[in-house]
Amino acid sequence: PEFRLSNEIVEKTIEQILALGIDVQCEKELGKLDIFIANAGANIPRKPIFEHSEADFDRVCGVNFKGTYFCVKECGLRMNDNGRIVLISSSSVPYPVDGHSVYSPTKAAVEMLAHDAALEYGVRGITVNSVAPGVTLTHMAKDVLSPEFIQEVKEGTPLKKVGLPKDVAQAV
């Protein structure tokens, strides 16, 4: 199932987890991680570069790259040897879309992070891969992509449809 959280709720939850030591407590009770999937995604409505504010930039970069980066860092510290890390990127990296000058570069950074983390964690047998799905009808996509754009994407695909979250989940 899909759900949405505001940045404020996420930040407050993280602060509470760290303050209570839940991260350490979970590791003691459940053991180290075997797999981690980073499916973070934030975007804003499509608009030209010159219309983006610093707040737009900080929000999207904070969720898509900074959040993913620090999760990968912590996972590396808390993961069993031979574990798996999967980072969700976007087809907007090889196929940029006008108006996504903040979103697309953050997903490119996620792909580079996968390469770098694979080099560092590979010595422990931990694999790190990125998956770049096409347009997927998530709440975020519905909020930022126009129905016309979604229809245009459908027409450009062999199956004449866009993906659903379950399609990506099955691929991962």
PDB file of C-alpha atoms in Angstrom:
ATOM      1  CA  PRO A   1       0.000   0.000   0.000  1.00  0.00           C
ATOM      2  CA  GLU A   2       1.076   3.558  -0.667  1.00  0.00           C
ATOM      3  CA  PHE A   3       1.281   6.222   1.987  1.00  0.00           C
ATOM      4  CA  ARG A   4       2.555   9.752   2.262  1.00  0.00           C
ATOM      5  CA  LEU A   5       4.437  11.450   5.031  1.00  0.00           C
ATOM      6  CA  SER A   6       5.420  15.057   5.338  1.00  0.00           C
ATOM      7  CA  ASN A   7       9.069  15.955   5.860  1.00  0.00           C
ATOM      8  CA  GLU A   8       8.161  17.219   9.335  1.00  0.00           C
ATOM      9  CA  ILE A   9       6.665  13.875  10.361  1.00  0.00           C
ATOM     10  CA  VAL A  10       9.665  11.968   9.003  1.00  0.00           C
ATOM     11  CA  GLU A  11      12.182  14.244  10.744  1.00  0.00           C
ATOM     12  CA  LYS A  12      10.283  14.058  14.041  1.00  0.00           C
ATOM     13  CA  THR A  13      10.076  10.251  13.825  1.00  0.00           C
ATOM     14  CA  ILE A  14      13.798   9.957  13.139  1.00  0.00           C
ATOM     15  CA  GLU A  15      14.579  12.223  16.084  1.00  0.00           C
ATOM     16  CA  GLN A  16      12.381  10.063  18.339  1.00  0.00           C
ATOM     17  CA  ILE A  17      13.989   6.831  17.124  1.00  0.00           C
ATOM     18  CA  LEU A  18      17.473   8.154  17.762  1.00  0.00           C
ATOM     19  CA  ALA A  19      16.558   9.717  21.115  1.00  0.00           C
ATOM     20  CA  LEU A  20      15.060   6.453  22.344  1.00  0.00           C
ATOM     21  CA  GLY A  21      17.868   4.325  20.951  1.00  0.00           C
ATOM     22  CA  ILE A  22      15.340   2.247  19.027  1.00  0.00           C
ATOM     23  CA  ASP A  23      17.835   1.746  16.200  1.00  0.00           C
ATOM     24  CA  VAL A  24      20.278   0.029  18.561  1.00  0.00           C
ATOM     25  CA  GLN A  25      17.492  -1.816  20.365  1.00  0.00           C
ATOM     26  CA  CYS A  26      16.119  -3.230  17.094  1.00  0.00           C
ATOM     27  CA  GLU A  27      19.550  -4.433  16.083  1.00  0.00           C
ATOM     28  CA  LYS A  28      20.003  -6.163  19.451  1.00  0.00           C
ATOM     29  CA  GLU A  29      16.630  -7.893  19.264  1.00  0.00           C
ATOM     30  CA  LEU A  30      16.342  -8.611  15.545  1.00  0.00           C
ATOM     31  CA  GLY A  31      19.955  -8.799  14.446  1.00  0.00           C
ATOM     32  CA  LYS A  32      21.707  -7.060  11.600  1.00  0.00           C
ATOM     33  CA  LEU A  33      20.081  -6.229   8.282  1.00  0.00           C
ATOM     34  CA  ASP A  34      20.078  -8.638   5.354  1.00  0.00           C
ATOM     35  CA  ILE A  35      18.415  -6.337   2.837  1.00  0.00           C
ATOM     36  CA  PHE A  36      17.613  -2.654   2.478  1.00  0.00           C
ATOM     37  CA  ILE A  37      15.514  -1.012  -0.237  1.00  0.00           C
ATOM     38  CA  ALA A  38      15.631   2.784  -0.534  1.00  0.00           C
ATOM     39  CA  ASN A  39      12.450   3.914  -2.263  1.00  0.00           C
ATOM     40  CA  ALA A  40      12.586   7.560  -1.227  1.00  0.00           C
ATOM     41  CA  GLY A  41      11.094   9.992  -3.657  1.00  0.00           C
ATOM     42  CA  ALA A  42      10.079  13.620  -3.565  1.00  0.00           C
ATOM     43  CA  ASN A  43       9.275  15.817  -6.497  1.00  0.00           C
ATOM     44  CA  ILE A  44       7.598  19.093  -7.274  1.00  0.00           C
ATOM     45  CA  PRO A  45       5.406  20.139 -10.181  1.00  0.00           C
ATOM     46  CA  ARG A  46       7.254  20.532 -13.473  1.00  0.00           C
ATOM     47  CA  LYS A  47       8.585  24.022 -14.116  1.00  0.00           C
ATOM     48  CA  PRO A  48      11.594  25.718 -15.721  1.00  0.00           C
ATOM     49  CA  ILE A  49      14.919  25.920 -13.854  1.00  0.00           C
ATOM     50  CA  PHE A  50      14.589  29.659 -13.275  1.00  0.00           C
ATOM     51  CA  GLU A  51      11.310  29.159 -11.387  1.00  0.00           C
ATOM     52  CA  HIS A  52      12.708  26.720  -8.805  1.00  0.00           C
ATOM     53  CA  SER A  53      13.369  28.103  -5.356  1.00  0.00           C
ATOM     54  CA  GLU A  54      16.109  27.054  -2.993  1.00  0.00           C
ATOM     55  CA  ALA A  55      13.381  25.495  -0.829  1.00  0.00           C
ATOM     56  CA  ASP A  56      12.297  23.337  -3.801  1.00  0.00           C
ATOM     57  CA  PHE A  57      15.905  22.267  -4.297  1.00  0.00           C
ATOM     58  CA  ASP A  58      16.493  21.507  -0.615  1.00  0.00           C
ATOM     59  CA  ARG A  59      13.291  19.492  -0.267  1.00  0.00           C
ATOM     60  CA  VAL A  60      13.856  17.264  -3.292  1.00  0.00           C
ATOM     61  CA  CYS A  61      17.606  16.835  -2.745  1.00  0.00           C
ATOM     62  CA  GLY A  62      17.067  16.237   0.965  1.00  0.00           C
ATOM     63  CA  VAL A  63      14.691  13.346   0.430  1.00  0.00           C
ATOM     64  CA  ASN A  64      16.000  11.823  -2.783  1.00  0.00           C
ATOM     65  CA  PHE A  65      19.740  12.025  -2.278  1.00  0.00           C
ATOM     66  CA  LYS A  66      20.668  13.104   1.247  1.00  0.00           C
ATOM     67  CA  GLY A  67      18.174  10.765   2.895  1.00  0.00           C
ATOM     68  CA  THR A  68      19.186   7.856   0.670  1.00  0.00           C
ATOM     69  CA  TYR A  69      22.887   8.545   1.204  1.00  0.00           C
ATOM     70  CA  PHE A  70      22.679   8.460   4.994  1.00  0.00           C
ATOM     71  CA  CYS A  71      20.452   5.378   4.973  1.00  0.00           C
ATOM     72  CA  VAL A  72      23.029   3.575   2.820  1.00  0.00           C
ATOM     73  CA  LYS A  73      25.756   4.722   5.198  1.00  0.00           C
ATOM     74  CA  GLU A  74      23.915   3.368   8.251  1.00  0.00           C
ATOM     75  CA  CYS A  75      22.967   0.159   6.444  1.00  0.00           C
ATOM     76  CA  GLY A  76      26.601  -0.489   5.654  1.00  0.00           C
ATOM     77  CA  LEU A  77      27.350  -0.272   9.347  1.00  0.00           C
ATOM     78  CA  ARG A  78      24.412  -2.471  10.348  1.00  0.00           C
ATOM     79  CA  MET A  79      24.266  -5.046   7.550  1.00  0.00           C
ATOM     80  CA  ASN A  80      25.348  -8.661   7.574  1.00  0.00           C
ATOM     81  CA  ASP A  81      28.049  -9.683   5.138  1.00  0.00           C
ATOM     82  CA  ASN A  82      26.543 -10.841   1.825  1.00  0.00           C
ATOM     83  CA  GLY A  83      23.576  -8.504   2.259  1.00  0.00           C
ATOM     84  CA  ARG A  84      21.658  -6.650  -0.433  1.00  0.00           C
ATOM     85  CA  ILE A  85      21.023  -2.934  -0.949  1.00  0.00           C
ATOM     86  CA  VAL A  86      18.640  -1.765  -3.676  1.00  0.00           C
ATOM     87  CA  LEU A  87      18.230   1.926  -4.500  1.00  0.00           C
ATOM     88  CA  ILE A  88      15.273   3.118  -6.557  1.00  0.00           C
ATOM     89  CA  SER A  89      16.311   5.603  -9.220  1.00  0.00           C
ATOM     90  CA  SER A  90      14.258   6.826 -12.173  1.00  0.00           C
ATOM     91  CA  SER A  91      14.064   6.555 -15.926  1.00  0.00           C
ATOM     92  CA  SER A  92      14.370  10.341 -15.907  1.00  0.00           C
ATOM     93  CA  VAL A  93      18.144   9.861 -15.580  1.00  0.00           C
ATOM     94  CA  PRO A  94      18.740   8.429 -19.079  1.00  0.00           C
ATOM     95  CA  TYR A  95      15.561  10.057 -20.451  1.00  0.00           C
ATOM     96  CA  PRO A  96      15.295  13.548 -18.918  1.00  0.00           C
ATOM     97  CA  VAL A  97      11.956  15.308 -18.842  1.00  0.00           C
ATOM     98  CA  ASP A  98      11.708  19.078 -19.168  1.00  0.00           C
ATOM     99  CA  GLY A  99      10.704  20.716 -15.932  1.00  0.00           C
ATOM    100  CA  HIS A 100      12.436  18.141 -13.734  1.00  0.00           C
ATOM    101  CA  SER A 101      15.772  19.914 -13.353  1.00  0.00           C
ATOM    102  CA  VAL A 102      15.847  19.227  -9.624  1.00  0.00           C
ATOM    103  CA  TYR A 103      14.387  15.698  -9.545  1.00  0.00           C
ATOM    104  CA  SER A 104      16.402  14.043 -12.325  1.00  0.00           C
ATOM    105  CA  PRO A 105      19.858  15.040 -11.017  1.00  0.00           C
ATOM    106  CA  THR A 106      19.001  13.689  -7.566  1.00  0.00           C
ATOM    107  CA  LYS A 107      18.172  10.318  -9.070  1.00  0.00           C
ATOM    108  CA  ALA A 108      21.426  10.422 -11.077  1.00  0.00           C
ATOM    109  CA  ALA A 109      23.202  10.978  -7.763  1.00  0.00           C
ATOM    110  CA  VAL A 110      21.405   7.924  -6.342  1.00  0.00           C
ATOM    111  CA  GLU A 111      22.716   5.843  -9.245  1.00  0.00           C
ATOM    112  CA  MET A 112      26.279   7.052  -8.618  1.00  0.00           C
ATOM    113  CA  LEU A 113      25.851   6.282  -4.934  1.00  0.00           C
ATOM    114  CA  ALA A 114      24.949   2.702  -5.891  1.00  0.00           C
ATOM    115  CA  HIS A 115      28.196   2.410  -7.870  1.00  0.00           C
ATOM    116  CA  ASP A 116      30.332   3.901  -5.090  1.00  0.00           C
ATOM    117  CA  ALA A 117      28.671   1.890  -2.319  1.00  0.00           C
ATOM    118  CA  ALA A 118      29.072  -1.305  -4.365  1.00  0.00           C
ATOM    119  CA  LEU A 119      32.816  -0.662  -4.522  1.00  0.00           C
ATOM    120  CA  GLU A 120      33.083  -0.053  -0.790  1.00  0.00           C
ATOM    121  CA  TYR A 121      30.695  -2.734   0.477  1.00  0.00           C
ATOM    122  CA  GLY A 122      31.634  -5.344  -2.128  1.00  0.00           C
ATOM    123  CA  VAL A 123      34.578  -6.511  -0.034  1.00  0.00           C
ATOM    124  CA  ARG A 124      31.982  -7.787   2.441  1.00  0.00           C
ATOM    125  CA  GLY A 125      29.913  -9.481  -0.267  1.00  0.00           C
ATOM    126  CA  ILE A 126      27.200  -6.819  -0.037  1.00  0.00           C
ATOM    127  CA  THR A 127      25.679  -6.072  -3.425  1.00  0.00           C
ATOM    128  CA  VAL A 128      24.358  -2.608  -4.195  1.00  0.00           C
ATOM    129  CA  ASN A 129      22.158  -2.067  -7.231  1.00  0.00           C
ATOM    130  CA  SER A 130      19.834   0.602  -8.543  1.00  0.00           C
ATOM    131  CA  VAL A 131      16.533   0.051 -10.310  1.00  0.00           C
ATOM    132  CA  ALA A 132      15.251   2.788 -12.629  1.00  0.00           C
ATOM    133  CA  PRO A 133      11.533   2.306 -13.286  1.00  0.00           C
ATOM    134  CA  GLY A 134       9.661   4.311 -15.855  1.00  0.00           C
ATOM    135  CA  VAL A 135       6.740   6.554 -14.954  1.00  0.00           C
ATOM    136  CA  THR A 136       4.913   4.859 -12.101  1.00  0.00           C
ATOM    137  CA  LEU A 137       1.506   6.030 -10.869  1.00  0.00           C
ATOM    138  CA  THR A 138       2.369   6.789  -7.265  1.00  0.00           C
ATOM    139  CA  HIS A 139       0.741   9.555  -5.238  1.00  0.00           C
ATOM    140  CA  MET A 140       3.776  11.692  -5.999  1.00  0.00           C
ATOM    141  CA  ALA A 141       3.478  11.155  -9.748  1.00  0.00           C
ATOM    142  CA  LYS A 142      -0.234  11.951  -9.657  1.00  0.00           C
ATOM    143  CA  ASP A 143       0.545  15.168  -7.761  1.00  0.00           C
ATOM    144  CA  VAL A 144       3.264  16.468 -10.090  1.00  0.00           C
ATOM    145  CA  LEU A 145       2.510  15.036 -13.538  1.00  0.00           C
ATOM    146  CA  SER A 146      -0.364  16.290 -15.646  1.00  0.00           C
ATOM    147  CA  PRO A 147      -2.908  13.829 -17.052  1.00  0.00           C
ATOM    148  CA  GLU A 148      -1.760  14.929 -20.509  1.00  0.00           C
ATOM    149  CA  PHE A 149       1.848  14.003 -19.736  1.00  0.00           C
ATOM    150  CA  ILE A 150       0.803  10.627 -18.342  1.00  0.00           C
ATOM    151  CA  GLN A 151      -1.238   9.961 -21.491  1.00  0.00           C
ATOM    152  CA  GLU A 152       1.738  10.959 -23.657  1.00  0.00           C
ATOM    153  CA  VAL A 153       3.938   8.490 -21.762  1.00  0.00           C
ATOM    154  CA  LYS A 154       1.336   5.730 -22.194  1.00  0.00           C
ATOM    155  CA  GLU A 155       1.245   6.302 -25.931  1.00  0.00           C
ATOM    156  CA  GLY A 156       5.033   6.059 -26.105  1.00  0.00           C
ATOM    157  CA  THR A 157       5.269   2.638 -24.458  1.00  0.00           C
ATOM    158  CA  PRO A 158       4.814  -0.740 -26.148  1.00  0.00           C
ATOM    159  CA  LEU A 159       2.139  -1.812 -23.647  1.00  0.00           C
ATOM    160  CA  LYS A 160       0.364   1.563 -23.834  1.00  0.00           C
ATOM    161  CA  LYS A 161       0.350   1.899 -20.051  1.00  0.00           C
ATOM    162  CA  VAL A 162       2.385   3.335 -17.226  1.00  0.00           C
ATOM    163  CA  GLY A 163       3.641   1.322 -14.292  1.00  0.00           C
ATOM    164  CA  LEU A 164       2.005   0.753 -10.944  1.00  0.00           C
ATOM    165  CA  PRO A 165       3.859   0.526  -7.621  1.00  0.00           C
ATOM    166  CA  LYS A 166       3.278  -3.252  -7.544  1.00  0.00           C
ATOM    167  CA  ASP A 167       5.118  -3.567 -10.879  1.00  0.00           C
ATOM    168  CA  VAL A 168       8.239  -2.034  -9.351  1.00  0.00           C
ATOM    169  CA  ALA A 169       7.893  -4.110  -6.189  1.00  0.00           C
ATOM    170  CA  GLN A 170       7.789  -7.298  -8.239  1.00  0.00           C
ATOM    171  CA  ALA A 171      10.946  -6.266 -10.098  1.00  0.00           C
ATOM    172  CA  VAL A 172      12.838  -5.647  -6.885  1.00  0.00           C
TER     173      VAL A 172
END
